[in-house]
Short mmCIF file of C-alpha atoms and ligand atoms in Angstrom, two decimals:
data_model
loop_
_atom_site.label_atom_id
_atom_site.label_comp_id
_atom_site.label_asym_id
_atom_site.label_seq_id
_atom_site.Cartn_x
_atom_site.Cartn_y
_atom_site.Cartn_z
CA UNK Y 1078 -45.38 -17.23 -26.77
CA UNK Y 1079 -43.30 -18.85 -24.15
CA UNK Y 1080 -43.99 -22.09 -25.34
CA UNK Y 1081 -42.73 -21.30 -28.85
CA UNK Y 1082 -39.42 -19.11 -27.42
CA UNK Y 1083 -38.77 -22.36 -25.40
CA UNK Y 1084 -39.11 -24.70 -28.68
CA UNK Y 1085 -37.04 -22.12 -30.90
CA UNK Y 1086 -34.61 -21.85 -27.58
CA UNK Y 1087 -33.93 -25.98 -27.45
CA UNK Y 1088 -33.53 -26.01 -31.36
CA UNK Y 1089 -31.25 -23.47 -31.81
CA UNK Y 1090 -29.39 -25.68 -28.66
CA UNK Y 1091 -29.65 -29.24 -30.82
CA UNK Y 1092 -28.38 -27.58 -33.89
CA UNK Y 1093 -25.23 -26.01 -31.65
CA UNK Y 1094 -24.42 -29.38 -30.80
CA UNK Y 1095 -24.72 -31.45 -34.03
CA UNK Y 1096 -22.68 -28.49 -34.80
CA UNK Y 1097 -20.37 -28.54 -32.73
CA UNK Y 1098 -20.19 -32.68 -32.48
CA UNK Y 1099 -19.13 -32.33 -36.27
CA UNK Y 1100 -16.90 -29.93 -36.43
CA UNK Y 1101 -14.77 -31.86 -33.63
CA UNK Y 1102 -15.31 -35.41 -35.47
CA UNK Y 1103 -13.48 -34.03 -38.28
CA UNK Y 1104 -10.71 -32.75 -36.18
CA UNK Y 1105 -10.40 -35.93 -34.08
CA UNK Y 1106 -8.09 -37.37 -36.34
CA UNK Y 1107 -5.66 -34.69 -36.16
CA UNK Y 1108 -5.89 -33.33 -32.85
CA UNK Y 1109 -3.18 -34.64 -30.80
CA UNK Y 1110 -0.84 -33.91 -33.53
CA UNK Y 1111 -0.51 -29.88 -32.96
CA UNK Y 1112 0.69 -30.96 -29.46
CA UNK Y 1113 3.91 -32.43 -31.09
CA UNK Y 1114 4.82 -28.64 -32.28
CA UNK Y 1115 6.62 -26.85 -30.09
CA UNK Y 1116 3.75 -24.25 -29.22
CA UNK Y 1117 1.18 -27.29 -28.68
CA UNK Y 1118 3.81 -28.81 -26.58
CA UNK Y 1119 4.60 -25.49 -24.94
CA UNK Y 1120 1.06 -25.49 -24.03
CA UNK Y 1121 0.47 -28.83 -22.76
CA UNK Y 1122 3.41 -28.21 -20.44
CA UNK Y 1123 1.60 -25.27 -18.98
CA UNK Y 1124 -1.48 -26.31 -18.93
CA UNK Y 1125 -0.13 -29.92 -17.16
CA UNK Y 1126 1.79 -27.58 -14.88
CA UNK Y 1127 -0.82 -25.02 -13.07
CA UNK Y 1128 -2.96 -28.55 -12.81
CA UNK Y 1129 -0.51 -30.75 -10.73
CA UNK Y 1130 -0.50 -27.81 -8.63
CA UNK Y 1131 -4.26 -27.81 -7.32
CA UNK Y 1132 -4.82 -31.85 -7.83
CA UNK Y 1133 -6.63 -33.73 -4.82
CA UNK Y 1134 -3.89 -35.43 -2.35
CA UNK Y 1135 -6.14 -38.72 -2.22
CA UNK Y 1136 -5.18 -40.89 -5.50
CA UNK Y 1137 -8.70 -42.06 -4.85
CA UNK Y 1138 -9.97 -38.91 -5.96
CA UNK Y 1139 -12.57 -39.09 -8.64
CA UNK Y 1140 -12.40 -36.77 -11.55
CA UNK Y 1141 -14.33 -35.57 -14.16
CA UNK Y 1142 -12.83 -34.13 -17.35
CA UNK Y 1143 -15.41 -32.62 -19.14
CA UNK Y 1144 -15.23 -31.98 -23.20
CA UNK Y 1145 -12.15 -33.64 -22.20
CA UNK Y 1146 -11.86 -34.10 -26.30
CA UNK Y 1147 -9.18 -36.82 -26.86
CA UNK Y 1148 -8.36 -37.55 -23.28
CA UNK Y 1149 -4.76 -34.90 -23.23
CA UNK Y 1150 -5.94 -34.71 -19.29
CA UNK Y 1151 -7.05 -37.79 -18.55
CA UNK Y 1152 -4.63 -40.16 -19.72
CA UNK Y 1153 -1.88 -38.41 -17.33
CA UNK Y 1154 -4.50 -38.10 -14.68
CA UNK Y 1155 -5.25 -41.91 -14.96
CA UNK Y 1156 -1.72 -42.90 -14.80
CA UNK Y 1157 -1.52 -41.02 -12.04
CA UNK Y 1158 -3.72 -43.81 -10.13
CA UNK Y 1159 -7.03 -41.49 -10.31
CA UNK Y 1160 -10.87 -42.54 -11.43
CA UNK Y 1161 -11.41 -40.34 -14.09
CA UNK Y 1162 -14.77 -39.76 -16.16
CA UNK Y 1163 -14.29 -38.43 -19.32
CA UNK Y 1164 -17.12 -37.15 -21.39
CA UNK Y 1165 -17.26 -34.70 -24.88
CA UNK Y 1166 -19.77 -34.20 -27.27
CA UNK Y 1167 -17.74 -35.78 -30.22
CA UNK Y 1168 -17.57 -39.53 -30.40
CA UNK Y 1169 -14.60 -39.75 -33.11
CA UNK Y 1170 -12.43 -37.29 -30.16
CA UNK Y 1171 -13.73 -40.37 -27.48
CA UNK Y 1172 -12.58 -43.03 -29.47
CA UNK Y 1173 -9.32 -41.58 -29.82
CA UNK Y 1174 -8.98 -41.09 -26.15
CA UNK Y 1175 -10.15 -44.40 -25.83
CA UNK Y 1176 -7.48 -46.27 -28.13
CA UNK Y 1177 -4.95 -44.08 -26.00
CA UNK Y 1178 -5.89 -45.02 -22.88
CA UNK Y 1179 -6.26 -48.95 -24.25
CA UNK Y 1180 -2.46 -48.68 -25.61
CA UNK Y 1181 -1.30 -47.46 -22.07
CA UNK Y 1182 -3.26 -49.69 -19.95
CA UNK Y 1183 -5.06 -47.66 -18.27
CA UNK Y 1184 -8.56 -48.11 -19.77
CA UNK Y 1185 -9.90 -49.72 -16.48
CA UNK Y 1186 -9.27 -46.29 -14.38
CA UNK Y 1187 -11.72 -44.56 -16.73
CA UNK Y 1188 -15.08 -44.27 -17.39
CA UNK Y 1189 -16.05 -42.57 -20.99
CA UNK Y 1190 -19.33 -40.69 -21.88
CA UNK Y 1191 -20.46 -39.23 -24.92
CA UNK Y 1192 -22.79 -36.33 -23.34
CA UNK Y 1193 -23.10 -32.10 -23.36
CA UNK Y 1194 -21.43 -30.32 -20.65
CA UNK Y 1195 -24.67 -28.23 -20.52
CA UNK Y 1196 -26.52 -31.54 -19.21
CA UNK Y 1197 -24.31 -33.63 -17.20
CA UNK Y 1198 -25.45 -37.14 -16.75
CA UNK Y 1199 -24.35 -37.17 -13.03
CA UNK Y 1200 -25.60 -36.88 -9.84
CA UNK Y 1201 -24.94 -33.72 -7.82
CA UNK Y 1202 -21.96 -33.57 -5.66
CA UNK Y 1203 -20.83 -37.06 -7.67
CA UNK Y 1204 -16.75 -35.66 -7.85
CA UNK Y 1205 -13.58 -34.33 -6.14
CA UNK Y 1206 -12.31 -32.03 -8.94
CA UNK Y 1207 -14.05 -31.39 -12.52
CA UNK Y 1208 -12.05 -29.68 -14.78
CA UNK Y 1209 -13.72 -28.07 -18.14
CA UNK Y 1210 -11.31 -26.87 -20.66
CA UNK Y 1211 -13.99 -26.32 -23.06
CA UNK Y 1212 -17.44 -24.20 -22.98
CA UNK Y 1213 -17.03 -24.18 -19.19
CA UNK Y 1214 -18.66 -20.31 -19.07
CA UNK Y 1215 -22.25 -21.63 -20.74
CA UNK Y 1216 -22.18 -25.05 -18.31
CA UNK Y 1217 -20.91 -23.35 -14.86
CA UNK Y 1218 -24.28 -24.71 -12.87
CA UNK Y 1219 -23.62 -27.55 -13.85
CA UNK Y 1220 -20.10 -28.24 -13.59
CA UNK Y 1221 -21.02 -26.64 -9.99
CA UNK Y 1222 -23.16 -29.18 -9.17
CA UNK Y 1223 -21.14 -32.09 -10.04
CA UNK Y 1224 -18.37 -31.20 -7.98
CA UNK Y 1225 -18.36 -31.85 -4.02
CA UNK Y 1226 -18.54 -29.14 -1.51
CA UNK Y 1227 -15.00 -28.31 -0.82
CA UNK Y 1228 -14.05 -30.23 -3.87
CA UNK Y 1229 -12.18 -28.15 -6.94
CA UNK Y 1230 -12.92 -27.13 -10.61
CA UNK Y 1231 -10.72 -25.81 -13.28
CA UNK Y 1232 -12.71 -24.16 -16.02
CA UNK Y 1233 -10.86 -22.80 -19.23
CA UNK Y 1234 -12.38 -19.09 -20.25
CA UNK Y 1235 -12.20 -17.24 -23.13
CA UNK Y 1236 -10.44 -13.85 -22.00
CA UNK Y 1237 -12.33 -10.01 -23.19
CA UNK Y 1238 -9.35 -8.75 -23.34
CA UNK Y 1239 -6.97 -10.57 -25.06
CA UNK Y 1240 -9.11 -11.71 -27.78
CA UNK Y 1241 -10.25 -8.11 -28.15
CA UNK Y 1242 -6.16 -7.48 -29.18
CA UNK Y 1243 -6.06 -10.07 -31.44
CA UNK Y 1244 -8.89 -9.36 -33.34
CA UNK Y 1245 -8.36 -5.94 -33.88
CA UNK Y 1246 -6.44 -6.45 -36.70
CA UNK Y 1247 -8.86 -8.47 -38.73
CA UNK Y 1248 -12.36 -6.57 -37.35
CA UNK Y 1249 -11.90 -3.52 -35.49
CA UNK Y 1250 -15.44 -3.47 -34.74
CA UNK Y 1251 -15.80 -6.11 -33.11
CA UNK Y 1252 -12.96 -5.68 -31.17
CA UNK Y 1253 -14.29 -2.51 -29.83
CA UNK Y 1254 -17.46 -4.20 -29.39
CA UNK Y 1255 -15.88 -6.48 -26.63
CA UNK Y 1256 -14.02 -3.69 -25.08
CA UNK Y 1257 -16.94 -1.23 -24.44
CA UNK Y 1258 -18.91 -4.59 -22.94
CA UNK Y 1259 -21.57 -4.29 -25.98
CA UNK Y 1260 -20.33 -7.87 -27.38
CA UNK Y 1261 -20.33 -10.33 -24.45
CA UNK Y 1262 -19.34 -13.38 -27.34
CA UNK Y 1263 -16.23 -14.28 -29.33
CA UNK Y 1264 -16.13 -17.15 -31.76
CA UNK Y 1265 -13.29 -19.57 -31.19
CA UNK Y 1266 -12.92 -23.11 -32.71
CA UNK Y 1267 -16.02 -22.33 -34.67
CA UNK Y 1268 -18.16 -22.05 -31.87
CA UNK Y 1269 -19.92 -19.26 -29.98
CA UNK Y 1270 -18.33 -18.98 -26.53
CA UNK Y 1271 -18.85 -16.25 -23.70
CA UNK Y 1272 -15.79 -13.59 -23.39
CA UNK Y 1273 -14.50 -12.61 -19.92
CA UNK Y 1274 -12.49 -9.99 -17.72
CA UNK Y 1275 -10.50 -11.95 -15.32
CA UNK Y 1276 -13.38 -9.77 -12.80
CA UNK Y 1277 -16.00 -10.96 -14.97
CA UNK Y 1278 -14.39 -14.63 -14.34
CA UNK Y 1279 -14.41 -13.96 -10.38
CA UNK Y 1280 -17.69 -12.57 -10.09
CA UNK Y 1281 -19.50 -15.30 -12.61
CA UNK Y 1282 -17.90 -17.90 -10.23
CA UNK Y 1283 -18.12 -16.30 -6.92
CA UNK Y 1284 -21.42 -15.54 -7.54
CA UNK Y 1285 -22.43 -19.38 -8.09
CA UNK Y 1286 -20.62 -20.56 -4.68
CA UNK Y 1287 -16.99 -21.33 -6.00
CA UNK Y 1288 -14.12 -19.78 -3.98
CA UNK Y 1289 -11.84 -18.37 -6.70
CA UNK Y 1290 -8.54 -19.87 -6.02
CA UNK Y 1291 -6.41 -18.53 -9.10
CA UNK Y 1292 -7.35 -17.30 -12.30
CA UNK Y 1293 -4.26 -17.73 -14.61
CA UNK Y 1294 -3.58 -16.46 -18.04
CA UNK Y 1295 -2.69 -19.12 -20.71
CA UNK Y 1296 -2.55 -19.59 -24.81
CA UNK Y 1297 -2.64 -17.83 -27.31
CA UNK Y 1298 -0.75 -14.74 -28.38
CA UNK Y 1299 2.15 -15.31 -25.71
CA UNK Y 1300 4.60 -16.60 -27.64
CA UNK Y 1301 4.11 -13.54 -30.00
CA UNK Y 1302 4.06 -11.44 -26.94
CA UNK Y 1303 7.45 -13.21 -26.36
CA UNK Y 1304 8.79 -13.03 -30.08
CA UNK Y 1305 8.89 -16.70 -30.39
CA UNK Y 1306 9.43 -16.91 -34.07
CA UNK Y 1307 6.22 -18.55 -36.08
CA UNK Y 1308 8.74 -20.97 -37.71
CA UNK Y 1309 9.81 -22.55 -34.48
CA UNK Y 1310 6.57 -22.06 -32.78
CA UNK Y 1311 5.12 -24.64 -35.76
CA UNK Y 1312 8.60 -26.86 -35.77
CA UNK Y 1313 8.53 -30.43 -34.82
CA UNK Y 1314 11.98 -30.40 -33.10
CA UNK Y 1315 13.72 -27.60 -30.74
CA UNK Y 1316 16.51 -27.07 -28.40
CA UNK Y 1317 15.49 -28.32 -24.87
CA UNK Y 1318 17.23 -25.56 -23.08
CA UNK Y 1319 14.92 -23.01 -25.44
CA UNK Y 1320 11.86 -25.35 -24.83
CA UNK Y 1321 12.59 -25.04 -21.15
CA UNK Y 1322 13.18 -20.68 -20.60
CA UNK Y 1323 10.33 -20.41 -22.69
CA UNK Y 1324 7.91 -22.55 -20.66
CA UNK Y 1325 8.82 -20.72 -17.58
CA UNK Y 1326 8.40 -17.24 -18.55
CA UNK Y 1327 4.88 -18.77 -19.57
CA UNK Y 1328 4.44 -20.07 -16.35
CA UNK Y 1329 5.26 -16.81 -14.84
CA UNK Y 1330 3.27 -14.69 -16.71
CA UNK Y 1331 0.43 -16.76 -16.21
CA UNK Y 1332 0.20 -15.98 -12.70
CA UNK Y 1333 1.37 -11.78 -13.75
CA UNK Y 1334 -1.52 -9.63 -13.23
CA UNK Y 1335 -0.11 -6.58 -14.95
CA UNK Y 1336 -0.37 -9.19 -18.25
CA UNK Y 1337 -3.49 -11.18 -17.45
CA UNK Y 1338 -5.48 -9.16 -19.98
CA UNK Y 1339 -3.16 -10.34 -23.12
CA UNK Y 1340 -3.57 -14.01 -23.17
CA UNK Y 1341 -6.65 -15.35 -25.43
CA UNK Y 1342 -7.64 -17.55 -22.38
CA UNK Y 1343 -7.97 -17.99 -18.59
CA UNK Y 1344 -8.11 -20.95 -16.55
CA UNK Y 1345 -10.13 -20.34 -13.38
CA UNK Y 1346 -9.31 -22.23 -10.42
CA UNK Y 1347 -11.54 -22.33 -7.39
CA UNK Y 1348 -12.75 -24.68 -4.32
CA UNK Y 1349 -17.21 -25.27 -4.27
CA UNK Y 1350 -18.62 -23.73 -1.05
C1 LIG A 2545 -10.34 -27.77 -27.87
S1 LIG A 2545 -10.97 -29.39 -27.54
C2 LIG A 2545 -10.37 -29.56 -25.91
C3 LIG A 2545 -10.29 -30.98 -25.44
C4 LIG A 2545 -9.69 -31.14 -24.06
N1 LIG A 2545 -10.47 -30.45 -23.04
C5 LIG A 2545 -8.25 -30.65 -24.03
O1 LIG A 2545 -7.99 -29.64 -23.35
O2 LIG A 2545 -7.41 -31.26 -24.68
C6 LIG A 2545 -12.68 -29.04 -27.27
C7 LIG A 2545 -13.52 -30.26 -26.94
O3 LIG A 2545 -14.76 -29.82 -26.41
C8 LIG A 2545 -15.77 -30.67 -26.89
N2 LIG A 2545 -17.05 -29.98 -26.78
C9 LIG A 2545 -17.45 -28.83 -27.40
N3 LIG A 2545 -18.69 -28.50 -27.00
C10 LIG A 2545 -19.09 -29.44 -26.12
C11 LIG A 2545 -20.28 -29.66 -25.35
N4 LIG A 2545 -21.29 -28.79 -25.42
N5 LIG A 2545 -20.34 -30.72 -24.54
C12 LIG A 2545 -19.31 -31.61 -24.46
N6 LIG A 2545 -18.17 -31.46 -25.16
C13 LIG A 2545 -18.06 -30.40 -25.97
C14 LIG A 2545 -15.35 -30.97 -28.31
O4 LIG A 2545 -15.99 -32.13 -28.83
C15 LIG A 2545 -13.85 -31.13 -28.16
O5 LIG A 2545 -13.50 -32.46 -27.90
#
């Protein structure tokens, strides 16, 4: 019986990845445009924002940006004089990062891996600071293990809460489902990913020997919550001084805890004991 739960286990795992490795080769293409709207830029200012804030000191730090997709982390991170690892599931999103990172000479300060988050290729304690802004809450052992004791991670989760709002609309069920804790799962990009409280977040972490540092709310739904209009949230051009209040409210209610259950993500922040 084991045997065969095991075998049935592993393939349902293989066909999740081809899955999931083709569903991102078709988007590689296209990726790195959204961030050139001004919610994709919006974002990528945040996101670049709360991570400058727990980087390493040392620029000899070594990095790991895992499902780091088309390298939106590690190109900045590698021009910022750090070793950086990068390694997703999808080659198309690598060779993307790759041409990137060619164009703005700083291919030599990164190493690039085609492998599943679920089964790092590294040895344990091999980095200073992983971050995982992609199925972080079904690889947290092993994005554990990576890092160094007393190094950092940043792991993007899919928030309970916020997603149960959103989905209301479309599925009431479900959206019960998550809030009376009888659906633990949420699909988002097409793939089956784990749905968290921001206590849920602490305790799955805490639990595993990380020190929870910050859990901040990001994405999705915010810039409704702020009545940015859909037309400029999708535009391709925008007034600075707009770009720039907007952007800080998001910084500020990332860190809000009276709004941390709105946003359709977290981004956990914590220090390996
Ligand atoms: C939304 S993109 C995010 C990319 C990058 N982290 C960023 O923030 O720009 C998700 C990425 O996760 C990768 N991915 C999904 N499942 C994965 C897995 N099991 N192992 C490695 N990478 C995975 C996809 O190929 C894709 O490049």
């Amino acid at each position: 019986m084991g045997k065969i739960r095991g075998r049935k286990m592993s393939e349902d795992k293989s066909r999740e990845i081809k899955n999931a490795r083709e569903t991102w080769d078709k988007r590689a293409h296209r990726f790195d445009k959204w961030y050139e709207t001004f919610k994709g830029a919006a974002e990528h200012h945040v996101d670049w924002e709360l991570l400058k804030r727990h980087l390493p000191q040392d620029r000899d730090a070594k990095i790991l940006d895992a499902a780091g997709g088309t390298g939106r982390m590690t190109l900045p991170l590698a021009k910022m004089g750090y070793s950086v690892t990068l390694c997703d599931i999808s080659p198309s999103m690598l060779k993307v990062a790759r041409q990137k990172l060619l164009r703005e000479k700083v291919l030599d300060k990164v190493e690039i891996f085609e492998c599943d988050v679920r089964k790092l290729r590294f040895a344990d304690e091999s980095f200073d600071f992983v971050l995982c802004w992609d199925g972080g809450s079904q690889a947290t052992e092993e994005l554990i293990r990576v890092t160094k004791k007393g190094g950092k991670l940043s792991v993007s989760l899919v928030n309970r809460w916020g997603n149960a709002i959103s989905e209301f609309r479309e599925d009431p069920d479900s959206a019960l489902a998550l809030f009376r804790s009888k659906s633990n799962y949420v699909v988002h990009h097409g793939e089956k990913c784990m749905a968290v409280s921001v206590e849920e977040a602490r305790q799955l972490f805490e639990k595993a020997g990380v020190r929870v540092i910050e859990i901040y709310a990001v994405y999705g739904g915010m810039l409704d919550l702020l009545s940015v209009p859909r037309k400029v949230q999708e535009s391709r051009s925008w007034d600075e001084r707009f770009f720039r209040q907007v952007t800080e409210m998001l910084l500020r209610l990332s860190e809000e805890p009276s709004v941390k259950g709105l946003s359709r993500h977290l981004f956990l922040y914590g220090e390996r004991i």
